[in-house]
Amino acid sequence: MSTPFWFVLLALIAYGIAFWGYGKWYDRTVWKPDPNRTTPAHMYTDGVEYFPVSKYVLWGYQYKSVAALGPILGPFIALNYGWAPALAWIILGNFFIGWLQDYGAIMVSIRNQGRSFGPITYEFTGAGGRSTLLGFILFYLVIISATFIQLIATFWNIFPGSFFATLGIIVTGVVVGQLMYKVKMGVGATTLIAFVLMIISFWLGTIPAFQWKLPFGAWNHATWALIVAAILWVASVLPLPTFIQPFNYVSFFPAFLAVIFILLGALLSPATGVTLAQPAWKGFTSPAGPMWPMMFVAIACGSISGWHSLVGSSSTSKQLDIETDAHPVGAGAMLSEGLLALASLAAYMVLSPQQIADLKNSSVGAWVFGATLLTKWLPFSDAALRVFYGTVLVIYAITVQALVTRFWRLVSAEVFGQSPLAQKHVSTFIGLLIPWVLAVSGTWNNIWLYFGGSNQLLAGLALMLITIHLARVKSPSIYTLIPATFMIVTTLSALLFQTWVFLQAAMAGPKATKVMEPLKSAAPAVANALDWVSVLIGLALFVLGIRMAVLTYQAYGRAVSGAMPQPTTVSGDD
Amino acid sequence: MFSKKKNGGEGEKKAGLGTILKGVLYGMASHGNVTAALRTRMHLEHLFMFITLGDMLGIPVLPPYYSLRILPYAVPNIESWKQRVFRERDFTDAIY
């Protein structure tokens, strides 16, 4: 058991049982999908949002839409308690909770005319519930943005070569967009050009002359964060085909090549001789807080994630050909993401505590060095592999963050209506300024735990919506009610704990601040004020979460008692 | 790449490995881009339909004479246009 191979093998067996054993049984017992029942994709075909798509395409689409930095970097914090609890939560969380949520979200949407979670929340909990969800998602987006901006800035600061490589890939994306849409060049030729340009970008990143370092000393991180925000601004306000679309397309190739490399590295570890260097158990408490609830929110998307339910009910459910495709698409994509979390955990486990300390306890640095160690058998130098893996992390963050910033714009338009705050540039500015301030001031663990807490709480609430639907149609709801309750209690506790951490720091004054350098020394009063801001964000997330939880449990009570009307049936339903 | 089946179920053939890999690769790399392009086209078509047939919704933008001249070309799109325009939309629909 001294190589990562065994853990990947164990997880593959567990996920296999979850998919073909528990999954099939649950399907027969609870959802009873019927391949002859008309899905929204056929019922409302418009060739734009509603149209039937093959399950293989949808699986690829769903997986690509949900797999981001959560499962890659989350296990690093969980490692504070030892790898054994982290491994257990990745496997058991996926087995009993994660896939149930992703699959259930798609099925609920299908059985409710392909509607997304906003209208479904409105139907189950009323206008108050939908407004609360909207408010919660606004704070959630701020936290995601802060987390990702901080990550990219941290990485560019640690590995300067990756900035140039990222820039090269951004330029490649823009060129590809022009070639595809303006020059009308074929996809094959464009992709070939993109490959060549990307290889040149990675290669340039390894050359010292292109490993740019900023001259601002302690303020380097803040400046890198500003550059990230500027790039995101451009990505958010430009038309999709000019920036985000082609950039996402070219980024896909290195991003998924990296995942395949690391998984292969873990499976080949008995042959390559890479062994585990981390202790299995370190203790119940760590600097991040007690194992329960903090570890369960730290491994963000690796076990369960609320973002997945938003994606599943927003687009996938509208394109599902037949009901029986929902299981391979929803459950399959989640379990595959569990493998990604496991591969990342393996990358951390092969580094010794001393090596991680030498990397200043940086999760991004540790992942890159661990991934490099696992894939030493590749015919590239360590420096080249580090630039490659580092840039891949940045790519993951930018592709998701560009979409999040756009989504913020749309939510702002919904919230602020005709006010100037809804204007494109104003809302984008606000949507980047607040996260930038948090990213520059907050410590990594604290922001990540807010992110994990809100993300997992959203998952708990999604599970409650699924439970309400099942109770309403008199199907067994206990299999989602128990995970929903566990997730809601755990995440609310985690948010409360993290808020308490910030409150203690804020009340103790500038010396105890959670704000990092250089702001901590340069402007202690500002640092203390930012601690209070973090308290307010935590409280807002907690209060909104509690309100949503109360509303969903009340709705569940109505559904069980039969007071809630049955879903509207359409032609083709049973 | 999109499904050819009308309503799945019976008669569905097992896909070969090549089809599966092609589908997965397309889904990961391009499906999101394709749907985004379709949505962009949809918004442009909405604009065109509003300008030419706005009076159907009580918003006369173009004089009825010109609308009538264009009507034969717009008729095939009227049904799906009305369906898309009147469909309930929510902020959670706009994620992807």
mmCIF file of N, CA and C in Angstrom, chain A residues 329-392:
data_model
loop_
_atom_site.group_PDB
_atom_site.id
_atom_site.type_symbol
_atom_site.label_atom_id
_atom_site.label_comp_id
_atom_site.label_asym_id
_atom_site.label_seq_id
_atom_site.Cartn_x
_atom_site.Cartn_y
_atom_site.Cartn_z
ATOM 1 N N VAL A 329 -24.773 10.038 -17.635
ATOM 2 C CA VAL A 329 -24.290 11.415 -17.782
ATOM 3 C C VAL A 329 -24.040 12.060 -16.410
ATOM 4 N N GLY A 330 -25.054 12.062 -15.554
ATOM 5 C CA GLY A 330 -24.943 12.748 -14.258
ATOM 6 C C GLY A 330 -24.030 12.009 -13.292
ATOM 7 N N ALA A 331 -24.378 10.736 -13.039
ATOM 8 C CA ALA A 331 -23.583 9.955 -12.077
ATOM 9 C C ALA A 331 -22.183 9.697 -12.636
ATOM 10 N N GLY A 332 -22.112 9.392 -13.934
ATOM 11 C CA GLY A 332 -20.814 9.090 -14.546
ATOM 12 C C GLY A 332 -19.858 10.267 -14.454
ATOM 13 N N ALA A 333 -20.352 11.476 -14.726
ATOM 14 C CA ALA A 333 -19.471 12.648 -14.699
ATOM 15 C C ALA A 333 -18.979 12.925 -13.279
ATOM 16 N N MET A 334 -19.869 12.766 -12.286
ATOM 17 C CA MET A 334 -19.455 13.026 -10.895
ATOM 18 C C MET A 334 -18.402 12.018 -10.445
ATOM 19 N N LEU A 335 -18.627 10.748 -10.728
ATOM 20 C CA LEU A 335 -17.672 9.734 -10.297
ATOM 21 C C LEU A 335 -16.327 9.921 -11.008
ATOM 22 N N SER A 336 -16.371 10.397 -12.244
ATOM 23 C CA SER A 336 -15.124 10.671 -12.956
ATOM 24 C C SER A 336 -14.391 11.830 -12.291
ATOM 25 N N GLU A 337 -15.154 12.795 -11.800
ATOM 26 C CA GLU A 337 -14.496 13.901 -11.111
ATOM 27 C C GLU A 337 -13.898 13.428 -9.787
ATOM 28 N N GLY A 338 -14.538 12.433 -9.183
ATOM 29 C CA GLY A 338 -13.964 11.826 -7.977
ATOM 30 C C GLY A 338 -12.579 11.260 -8.265
ATOM 31 N N LEU A 339 -12.431 10.698 -9.462
ATOM 32 C CA LEU A 339 -11.114 10.169 -9.856
ATOM 33 C C LEU A 339 -10.081 11.285 -9.977
ATOM 34 N N LEU A 340 -10.535 12.426 -10.462
ATOM 35 C CA LEU A 340 -9.644 13.578 -10.585
ATOM 36 C C LEU A 340 -9.170 14.026 -9.196
ATOM 37 N N ALA A 341 -10.107 14.035 -8.232
ATOM 38 C CA ALA A 341 -9.741 14.393 -6.854
ATOM 39 C C ALA A 341 -8.727 13.402 -6.300
ATOM 40 N N LEU A 342 -8.952 12.154 -6.629
ATOM 41 C CA LEU A 342 -8.066 11.100 -6.142
ATOM 42 C C LEU A 342 -6.666 11.230 -6.743
ATOM 43 N N ALA A 343 -6.614 11.529 -8.035
ATOM 44 C CA ALA A 343 -5.315 11.710 -8.694
ATOM 45 C C ALA A 343 -4.568 12.879 -8.066
ATOM 46 N N SER A 344 -5.333 13.948 -7.730
ATOM 47 C CA SER A 344 -4.697 15.104 -7.104
ATOM 48 C C SER A 344 -4.191 14.771 -5.710
ATOM 49 N N LEU A 345 -5.002 14.002 -4.978
ATOM 50 C CA LEU A 345 -4.564 13.576 -3.642
ATOM 51 C C LEU A 345 -3.270 12.773 -3.758
ATOM 52 N N ALA A 346 -3.208 11.923 -4.785
ATOM 53 C CA ALA A 346 -1.994 11.127 -5.009
ATOM 54 C C ALA A 346 -0.795 12.043 -5.250
ATOM 55 N N ALA A 347 -1.025 13.134 -6.006
ATOM 56 C CA ALA A 347 0.080 14.063 -6.284
ATOM 57 C C ALA A 347 0.611 14.697 -4.999
ATOM 58 N N TYR A 348 -0.284 14.964 -4.037
ATOM 59 C CA TYR A 348 0.169 15.540 -2.763
ATOM 60 C C TYR A 348 0.827 14.481 -1.877
ATOM 61 N N MET A 349 0.292 13.244 -1.947
ATOM 62 C CA MET A 349 0.750 12.191 -1.038
ATOM 63 C C MET A 349 2.192 11.757 -1.312
ATOM 64 N N VAL A 350 2.666 11.981 -2.527
ATOM 65 C CA VAL A 350 4.030 11.537 -2.838
ATOM 66 C C VAL A 350 5.076 12.570 -2.418
ATOM 67 N N LEU A 351 4.624 13.713 -1.897
ATOM 68 C CA LEU A 351 5.569 14.713 -1.387
ATOM 69 C C LEU A 351 5.660 14.576 0.129
ATOM 70 N N SER A 352 6.858 14.699 0.676
ATOM 71 C CA SER A 352 7.016 14.596 2.126
ATOM 72 C C SER A 352 6.583 15.909 2.782
ATOM 73 N N PRO A 353 6.239 15.867 4.084
ATOM 74 C CA PRO A 353 5.875 17.112 4.783
ATOM 75 C C PRO A 353 6.973 18.178 4.654
ATOM 76 N N GLN A 354 8.249 17.736 4.649
ATOM 77 C CA GLN A 354 9.354 18.691 4.533
ATOM 78 C C GLN A 354 9.346 19.372 3.162
ATOM 79 N N GLN A 355 9.074 18.563 2.111
ATOM 80 C CA GLN A 355 9.032 19.146 0.755
ATOM 81 C C GLN A 355 7.921 20.180 0.660
ATOM 82 N N ILE A 356 6.771 19.874 1.284
ATOM 83 C CA ILE A 356 5.643 20.826 1.242
ATOM 84 C C ILE A 356 5.995 22.085 2.029
ATOM 85 N N ALA A 357 6.683 21.902 3.170
ATOM 86 C CA ALA A 357 7.104 23.068 3.959
ATOM 87 C C ALA A 357 8.081 23.927 3.146
ATOM 88 N N ASP A 358 8.960 23.273 2.380
ATOM 89 C CA ASP A 358 9.909 24.016 1.546
ATOM 90 C C ASP A 358 9.194 24.844 0.482
ATOM 91 N N LEU A 359 7.998 24.380 0.102
ATOM 92 C CA LEU A 359 7.209 25.118 -0.892
ATOM 93 C C LEU A 359 6.315 26.158 -0.212
ATOM 94 N N LYS A 360 6.625 26.495 1.018
ATOM 95 C CA LYS A 360 5.881 27.473 1.828
ATOM 96 C C LYS A 360 4.414 27.079 1.965
ATOM 97 N N ASN A 361 4.165 25.785 2.063
ATOM 98 C CA ASN A 361 2.800 25.263 2.228
ATOM 99 C C ASN A 361 1.847 25.736 1.147
ATOM 100 N N SER A 362 2.378 25.953 -0.042
ATOM 101 C CA SER A 362 1.517 26.413 -1.140
ATOM 102 C C SER A 362 0.883 25.203 -1.831
ATOM 103 N N SER A 363 -0.457 25.221 -1.909
ATOM 104 C CA SER A 363 -1.151 24.083 -2.523
ATOM 105 C C SER A 363 -0.830 23.981 -4.011
ATOM 106 N N VAL A 364 -0.794 25.141 -4.685
ATOM 107 C CA VAL A 364 -0.533 25.103 -6.119
ATOM 108 C C VAL A 364 0.882 24.604 -6.396
ATOM 109 N N GLY A 365 1.828 25.066 -5.574
ATOM 110 C CA GLY A 365 3.208 24.610 -5.728
ATOM 111 C C GLY A 365 3.312 23.112 -5.467
ATOM 112 N N ALA A 366 2.628 22.647 -4.406
ATOM 113 C CA ALA A 366 2.692 21.222 -4.053
ATOM 114 C C ALA A 366 2.097 20.358 -5.159
ATOM 115 N N TRP A 367 0.980 20.798 -5.716
ATOM 116 C CA TRP A 367 0.334 19.995 -6.771
ATOM 117 C C TRP A 367 1.260 19.869 -7.978
ATOM 118 N N VAL A 368 1.878 20.980 -8.328
ATOM 119 C CA VAL A 368 2.767 20.979 -9.503
ATOM 120 C C VAL A 368 3.970 20.066 -9.263
ATOM 121 N N PHE A 369 4.598 20.179 -8.083
ATOM 122 C CA PHE A 369 5.772 19.339 -7.806
ATOM 123 C C PHE A 369 5.373 17.863 -7.693
ATOM 124 N N GLY A 370 4.210 17.596 -7.066
ATOM 125 C CA GLY A 370 3.739 16.207 -6.940
ATOM 126 C C GLY A 370 3.425 15.610 -8.301
ATOM 127 N N ALA A 371 2.760 16.391 -9.142
ATOM 128 C CA ALA A 371 2.412 15.904 -10.482
ATOM 129 C C ALA A 371 3.680 15.646 -11.293
ATOM 130 N N THR A 372 4.656 16.528 -11.126
ATOM 131 C CA THR A 372 5.936 16.350 -11.841
ATOM 132 C C THR A 372 6.620 15.058 -11.387
ATOM 133 N N LEU A 373 6.583 14.820 -10.076
ATOM 134 C CA LEU A 373 7.216 13.600 -9.538
ATOM 135 C C LEU A 373 6.519 12.337 -10.066
ATOM 136 N N LEU A 374 5.176 12.387 -10.128
ATOM 137 C CA LEU A 374 4.416 11.213 -10.594
ATOM 138 C C LEU A 374 4.650 10.923 -12.074
ATOM 139 N N THR A 375 5.007 11.946 -12.826
ATOM 140 C CA THR A 375 5.123 11.751 -14.291
ATOM 141 C C THR A 375 6.554 11.968 -14.785
ATOM 142 N N LYS A 376 7.492 11.610 -13.942
ATOM 143 C CA LYS A 376 8.905 11.743 -14.324
ATOM 144 C C LYS A 376 9.270 10.866 -15.516
ATOM 145 N N TRP A 377 8.452 9.820 -15.758
ATOM 146 C CA TRP A 377 8.722 8.908 -16.865
ATOM 147 C C TRP A 377 8.454 9.544 -18.223
ATOM 148 N N LEU A 378 7.801 10.713 -18.218
ATOM 149 C CA LEU A 378 7.574 11.399 -19.495
ATOM 150 C C LEU A 378 8.898 11.962 -20.024
ATOM 151 N N PRO A 379 9.065 12.030 -21.345
ATOM 152 C CA PRO A 379 10.349 12.464 -21.892
ATOM 153 C C PRO A 379 10.534 13.986 -21.893
ATOM 154 N N PHE A 380 10.242 14.627 -20.746
ATOM 155 C CA PHE A 380 10.424 16.079 -20.650
ATOM 156 C C PHE A 380 11.221 16.395 -19.385
ATOM 157 N N SER A 381 11.842 17.553 -19.395
ATOM 158 C CA SER A 381 12.607 17.949 -18.205
ATOM 159 C C SER A 381 11.641 18.354 -17.089
ATOM 160 N N ASP A 382 12.150 18.348 -15.840
ATOM 161 C CA ASP A 382 11.318 18.759 -14.700
ATOM 162 C C ASP A 382 10.825 20.195 -14.870
ATOM 163 N N ALA A 383 11.705 21.047 -15.373
ATOM 164 C CA ALA A 383 11.329 22.461 -15.539
ATOM 165 C C ALA A 383 10.169 22.589 -16.527
ATOM 166 N N ALA A 384 10.242 21.812 -17.613
ATOM 167 C CA ALA A 384 9.171 21.879 -18.620
ATOM 168 C C ALA A 384 7.867 21.346 -18.034
ATOM 169 N N LEU A 385 7.963 20.251 -17.271
ATOM 170 C CA LEU A 385 6.745 19.679 -16.666
ATOM 171 C C LEU A 385 6.132 20.659 -15.672
ATOM 172 N N ARG A 386 6.977 21.363 -14.922
ATOM 173 C CA ARG A 386 6.453 22.320 -13.939
ATOM 174 C C ARG A 386 5.710 23.467 -14.641
ATOM 175 N N VAL A 387 6.285 23.963 -15.717
ATOM 176 C CA VAL A 387 5.606 25.033 -16.474
ATOM 177 C C VAL A 387 4.291 24.495 -17.031
ATOM 178 N N PHE A 388 4.320 23.265 -17.533
ATOM 179 C CA PHE A 388 3.114 22.669 -18.118
ATOM 180 C C PHE A 388 2.003 22.536 -17.057
ATOM 181 N N TYR A 389 2.326 21.872 -15.937
ATOM 182 C CA TYR A 389 1.286 21.657 -14.920
ATOM 183 C C TYR A 389 0.820 22.983 -14.302
ATOM 184 N N GLY A 390 1.775 23.885 -14.116
ATOM 185 C CA GLY A 390 1.406 25.170 -13.535
ATOM 186 C C GLY A 390 0.458 25.935 -14.442
ATOM 187 N N THR A 391 0.780 25.953 -15.724
ATOM 188 C CA THR A 391 -0.080 26.673 -16.665
ATOM 189 C C THR A 391 -1.446 26.007 -16.749
ATOM 190 N N VAL A 392 -1.464 24.675 -16.644
ATOM 191 C CA VAL A 392 -2.748 23.961 -16.673
ATOM 192 C C VAL A 392 -3.639 24.433 -15.517
#
